[in-house]
Short mmCIF file of C-alpha atoms in Angstrom, two decimals:
data_model
loop_
_atom_site.label_atom_id
_atom_site.label_comp_id
_atom_site.label_asym_id
_atom_site.label_seq_id
_atom_site.Cartn_x
_atom_site.Cartn_y
_atom_site.Cartn_z
CA MET A 266 -13.00 -40.24 -15.49
CA SER A 267 -9.75 -42.08 -14.94
CA ARG A 268 -7.93 -39.25 -13.19
CA TRP A 269 -9.10 -36.59 -10.75
CA ARG A 270 -7.59 -33.13 -10.49
CA GLY A 271 -9.61 -32.22 -7.43
CA PRO A 272 -11.57 -33.92 -4.69
CA ALA A 273 -14.24 -36.28 -5.93
CA SER A 274 -17.83 -36.31 -4.80
CA PRO A 275 -18.89 -38.86 -2.19
CA ARG A 276 -19.57 -42.32 -3.57
CA SER A 277 -22.67 -44.28 -2.63
CA PRO A 278 -23.81 -45.88 -0.38
CA ALA A 279 -23.60 -42.61 1.36
CA ARG A 280 -25.96 -40.00 0.04
CA HIS A 281 -27.72 -39.91 3.40
CA ALA A 282 -24.95 -41.37 5.55
CA ARG A 283 -24.52 -40.12 9.08
CA ARG A 284 -20.72 -40.31 8.87
CA ARG A 285 -18.34 -40.36 5.96
CA SER A 286 -14.89 -41.83 5.67
CA SER A 287 -12.83 -39.08 4.08
CA ARG A 288 -9.41 -39.55 2.60
CA SER A 289 -6.57 -37.25 1.65
CA ALA A 290 -4.09 -38.78 -0.69
CA ILE A 291 -1.98 -38.69 -3.82
CA LEU A 292 -2.13 -39.71 -7.47
CA ILE A 293 -2.14 -43.34 -6.37
CA THR A 294 -5.50 -42.57 -4.72
CA ASP A 295 -6.46 -40.36 -7.66
CA GLY A 296 -6.30 -43.60 -9.64
CA TYR A 297 -3.65 -43.05 -12.29
CA GLY A 298 -3.85 -45.86 -14.84
CA VAL A 299 -7.43 -46.94 -14.08
CA ALA A 300 -9.41 -47.25 -17.30
CA PRO A 301 -12.44 -44.95 -17.74
CA GLU A 302 -15.60 -46.09 -15.96
CA ARG A 303 -13.83 -48.99 -14.29
CA ASN A 304 -14.13 -47.50 -10.79
CA THR A 305 -11.35 -49.67 -9.43
CA ARG A 306 -9.28 -47.11 -7.56
CA TRP A 307 -8.58 -48.38 -4.07
CA PRO A 308 -11.14 -46.00 -2.50
CA ASP A 309 -13.73 -47.48 -4.90
CA ILE A 310 -12.88 -50.96 -3.65
CA LEU A 311 -13.14 -49.77 -0.06
CA ALA A 312 -16.52 -48.17 -0.77
CA GLU A 313 -17.82 -51.45 -2.21
CA ARG A 314 -16.66 -53.33 0.89
CA LEU A 315 -18.26 -50.80 3.23
CA ARG A 316 -21.53 -51.06 1.33
CA ALA A 317 -21.50 -54.86 1.51
CA ALA A 318 -20.99 -55.07 5.29
CA PRO A 319 -24.05 -54.48 7.50
CA ALA A 320 -22.04 -52.67 10.18
CA THR A 321 -20.63 -50.11 7.73
CA ARG A 322 -23.23 -49.88 5.01
CA ALA A 323 -24.30 -46.38 6.11
CA LEU A 324 -20.81 -45.01 5.53
CA GLY A 325 -19.61 -43.34 2.37
CA VAL A 326 -16.21 -42.47 0.96
CA VAL A 327 -14.95 -39.09 -0.22
CA ASN A 328 -11.90 -39.42 -2.46
CA ALA A 329 -9.90 -36.22 -1.98
CA GLY A 330 -6.89 -37.42 -3.95
CA ILE A 331 -5.15 -34.92 -6.24
CA GLY A 332 -2.61 -35.99 -8.85
CA GLY A 333 0.97 -35.04 -7.98
CA ASN A 334 -0.04 -33.71 -4.58
CA ARG A 335 2.45 -33.11 -1.79
CA ILE A 336 2.20 -32.56 1.94
CA LEU A 337 4.40 -29.51 2.25
CA LEU A 338 4.67 -27.74 -1.10
CA ASP A 339 2.20 -27.14 -3.89
CA GLY A 340 2.33 -29.48 -6.87
CA LEU A 341 -0.60 -30.11 -9.21
CA GLY A 342 -2.83 -28.37 -6.72
CA PRO A 343 -2.44 -26.93 -3.23
CA ASN A 344 -0.38 -28.87 -0.71
CA LEU A 345 -2.14 -31.08 1.82
CA VAL A 346 -1.41 -28.91 4.86
CA ALA A 347 -3.04 -25.97 3.07
CA ARG A 348 -6.11 -27.85 1.84
CA PHE A 349 -6.78 -30.15 4.80
CA ASP A 350 -9.36 -27.85 6.39
CA ARG A 351 -11.26 -27.43 3.13
CA ASP A 352 -11.11 -31.03 1.92
CA VAL A 353 -11.48 -32.90 5.21
CA ILE A 354 -12.43 -30.85 8.27
CA ALA A 355 -15.03 -28.64 6.58
CA ARG A 356 -16.94 -31.59 5.11
CA SER A 357 -20.10 -32.42 7.01
CA GLY A 358 -20.17 -35.70 8.89
CA VAL A 359 -16.56 -36.76 8.46
CA GLY A 360 -15.53 -39.31 11.07
CA TRP A 361 -12.27 -40.71 9.66
CA ALA A 362 -9.49 -39.56 7.36
CA ILE A 363 -7.06 -41.94 5.70
CA LEU A 364 -3.84 -40.11 4.94
CA LEU A 365 -1.69 -41.68 2.21
CA GLU A 366 0.79 -39.07 1.11
CA GLY A 367 4.52 -38.44 0.92
CA VAL A 368 5.86 -40.18 -2.17
CA ASN A 369 5.85 -36.99 -4.21
CA ASP A 370 7.54 -35.02 -1.43
CA LEU A 371 10.25 -37.66 -1.31
CA GLY A 372 10.63 -38.08 -5.03
CA VAL A 373 10.91 -34.39 -5.88
CA LEU A 374 13.78 -33.87 -3.43
CA ALA A 375 16.43 -35.35 -5.70
CA ARG A 376 14.58 -35.56 -8.99
CA ASP A 377 16.57 -32.85 -10.76
CA ALA A 378 19.79 -32.71 -8.76
CA PRO A 379 21.46 -34.66 -5.94
CA ALA A 380 20.44 -33.68 -2.42
CA SER A 381 22.81 -33.34 0.51
CA PRO A 382 22.50 -35.48 3.65
CA GLU A 383 21.27 -32.34 5.41
CA ASP A 384 18.53 -31.93 2.78
CA HIS A 385 17.40 -35.52 3.29
CA ALA A 386 17.29 -35.16 7.07
CA ALA A 387 15.42 -31.86 6.82
CA LEU A 388 12.78 -33.35 4.54
CA VAL A 389 12.07 -36.27 6.86
CA ALA A 390 11.78 -33.88 9.81
CA GLN A 391 9.42 -31.62 7.86
CA LEU A 392 7.23 -34.50 6.73
CA THR A 393 6.87 -35.93 10.22
CA ALA A 394 6.09 -32.46 11.57
CA GLY A 395 3.45 -32.13 8.88
CA PHE A 396 1.89 -35.44 9.90
CA ARG A 397 1.75 -34.28 13.52
CA GLN A 398 0.09 -31.03 12.55
CA LEU A 399 -2.53 -32.77 10.41
CA ALA A 400 -3.31 -35.30 13.14
CA ASP A 401 -3.66 -32.56 15.74
CA ARG A 402 -6.04 -30.62 13.51
CA ALA A 403 -8.14 -33.70 12.81
CA HIS A 404 -8.37 -34.62 16.49
CA VAL A 405 -9.54 -31.15 17.48
CA HIS A 406 -12.57 -31.78 15.27
CA GLY A 407 -13.20 -35.32 16.49
CA ILE A 408 -11.86 -36.97 13.33
CA ARG A 409 -9.86 -40.17 13.65
CA ILE A 410 -6.82 -40.06 11.38
CA ILE A 411 -5.43 -43.24 9.86
CA GLY A 412 -1.92 -43.22 8.42
CA GLY A 413 -1.00 -45.12 5.28
CA THR A 414 2.64 -46.10 4.84
CA VAL A 415 4.43 -44.82 1.74
CA MET A 416 4.76 -47.53 -0.87
CA PRO A 417 8.05 -48.31 -2.64
CA PHE A 418 8.95 -46.64 -5.92
CA GLY A 419 12.35 -48.09 -6.68
CA GLY A 420 13.07 -48.28 -10.40
CA ASN A 421 10.83 -45.33 -11.28
CA ASP A 422 12.40 -43.26 -14.07
CA TYR A 423 10.73 -39.99 -13.12
CA TYR A 424 11.97 -39.88 -9.53
CA HIS A 425 14.87 -42.37 -9.91
CA PRO A 426 15.18 -43.00 -6.14
CA ASP A 427 18.58 -43.99 -4.76
CA ALA A 428 19.61 -45.57 -1.47
CA ALA A 429 19.41 -42.25 0.37
CA LEU A 430 15.83 -41.66 -0.77
CA GLU A 431 14.88 -45.21 0.17
CA ALA A 432 16.31 -44.55 3.62
CA ASP A 433 14.10 -41.46 3.84
CA ARG A 434 11.05 -43.53 2.91
CA GLN A 435 11.90 -46.07 5.56
CA ALA A 436 12.31 -43.31 8.16
CA VAL A 437 8.95 -41.80 7.25
CA ASN A 438 7.27 -45.20 7.39
CA SER A 439 8.84 -45.95 10.75
CA PHE A 440 7.31 -42.72 12.05
CA ILE A 441 3.90 -43.59 10.61
CA ARG A 442 3.97 -47.05 12.16
CA ASN A 443 5.51 -46.30 15.53
CA SER A 444 5.04 -42.67 16.55
CA GLY A 445 1.52 -43.02 17.94
CA VAL A 446 0.49 -39.88 16.06
CA PHE A 447 -2.11 -41.80 14.07
CA ASP A 448 -5.17 -43.49 15.51
CA ALA A 449 -4.44 -46.50 13.30
CA VAL A 450 -2.10 -47.48 10.48
CA ILE A 451 -2.72 -49.23 7.16
CA ASP A 452 0.58 -50.74 6.07
CA PHE A 453 0.29 -50.31 2.30
CA ASP A 454 4.06 -50.70 2.03
CA ARG A 455 3.91 -54.21 3.48
CA VAL A 456 0.96 -55.17 1.26
CA MET A 457 2.39 -53.84 -1.98
CA ARG A 458 6.16 -54.35 -1.85
CA ASP A 459 8.08 -57.13 -3.55
CA PRO A 460 9.34 -59.43 -0.77
CA ARG A 461 12.50 -60.12 -2.77
CA ARG A 462 13.14 -56.44 -3.53
CA PRO A 463 11.32 -54.45 -0.84
CA ASP A 464 12.29 -51.10 -2.37
CA ARG A 465 10.03 -51.96 -5.34
CA LEU A 466 6.38 -52.76 -5.90
CA ALA A 467 5.54 -56.43 -6.32
CA PRO A 468 5.43 -57.20 -10.06
CA ALA A 469 1.77 -58.23 -9.95
CA PHE A 470 0.86 -54.91 -8.34
CA ASP A 471 3.04 -52.68 -10.55
CA SER A 472 1.50 -50.79 -13.46
CA GLY A 473 4.89 -50.88 -15.17
CA ASP A 474 6.23 -47.47 -14.14
CA HIS A 475 7.33 -48.76 -10.70
CA LEU A 476 5.34 -46.01 -8.96
CA HIS A 477 1.63 -46.48 -9.66
CA PRO A 478 -0.19 -49.73 -8.92
CA SER A 479 -1.83 -51.94 -11.48
CA GLU A 480 -5.55 -52.61 -11.21
CA ALA A 481 -4.70 -55.69 -9.16
CA GLY A 482 -2.60 -53.46 -6.94
CA TYR A 483 -5.44 -51.02 -6.38
CA ARG A 484 -7.71 -53.92 -5.50
CA ALA A 485 -5.15 -55.22 -3.01
CA MET A 486 -4.94 -51.79 -1.41
CA GLY A 487 -8.70 -51.50 -1.08
CA ALA A 488 -8.86 -54.98 0.41
CA ALA A 489 -6.12 -54.15 2.93
CA VAL A 490 -8.19 -51.56 4.81
CA PRO A 491 -9.71 -53.22 7.92
CA LEU A 492 -13.41 -52.38 8.11
CA ALA A 493 -13.15 -52.64 11.88
CA LEU A 494 -11.44 -49.24 11.80
CA PHE A 495 -14.84 -47.71 11.04
CA THR A 496 -16.83 -49.46 13.74
CA THR A 497 -14.81 -48.28 16.73
CA PRO A 498 -16.30 -45.44 18.81
CA GLN A 499 -15.47 -41.89 17.77
CA ARG A 500 -13.48 -39.57 19.97
#
């Protein structure tokens, strides 16, 4: 399958793993644009790297990405706050959760009509509150939560982000990087953005719609996850 509409089953090497690295994420994690049977979504790349390293070879990856998913409101499936217990906490043996989500929440705000400054401010406040809630819930169950920064989507025709929406993305990313809510941060924004136009994906990593990565982009994302995150002691 090239796209998932619900959480995927754990990938080897983990059938009998003691701990699993679980992820909650969006269509970018779902793997939009990956050809059938290629298995080159960024969680696939991460799983291959975990399997190849002696210190992490007993770990597996659960890809809980849902296309069009949002943190706060339902999209193509239940929102992340609503499904977090089912898709992350209730899974046996989960030790880590990588949370890469927010682009759909941001994009939908002004997709069909302009949003007021108050609407923009309210959305950022709601998203950061949602991140805090998810981190608190993970920590209660001994799960380390790793935040992924929201990647740029400037130039996308579906969401057509403007300067105000880019400012929202920057505010959300500043929270992810600096709030201390997350146990660690993977700066996907830094890895994937175009240095000359940081509100856009780098051309080599852009599938062409200015939202979803190319296969090279997915590989870069999977390579950007430090394996040392999964060898530190659990809470």
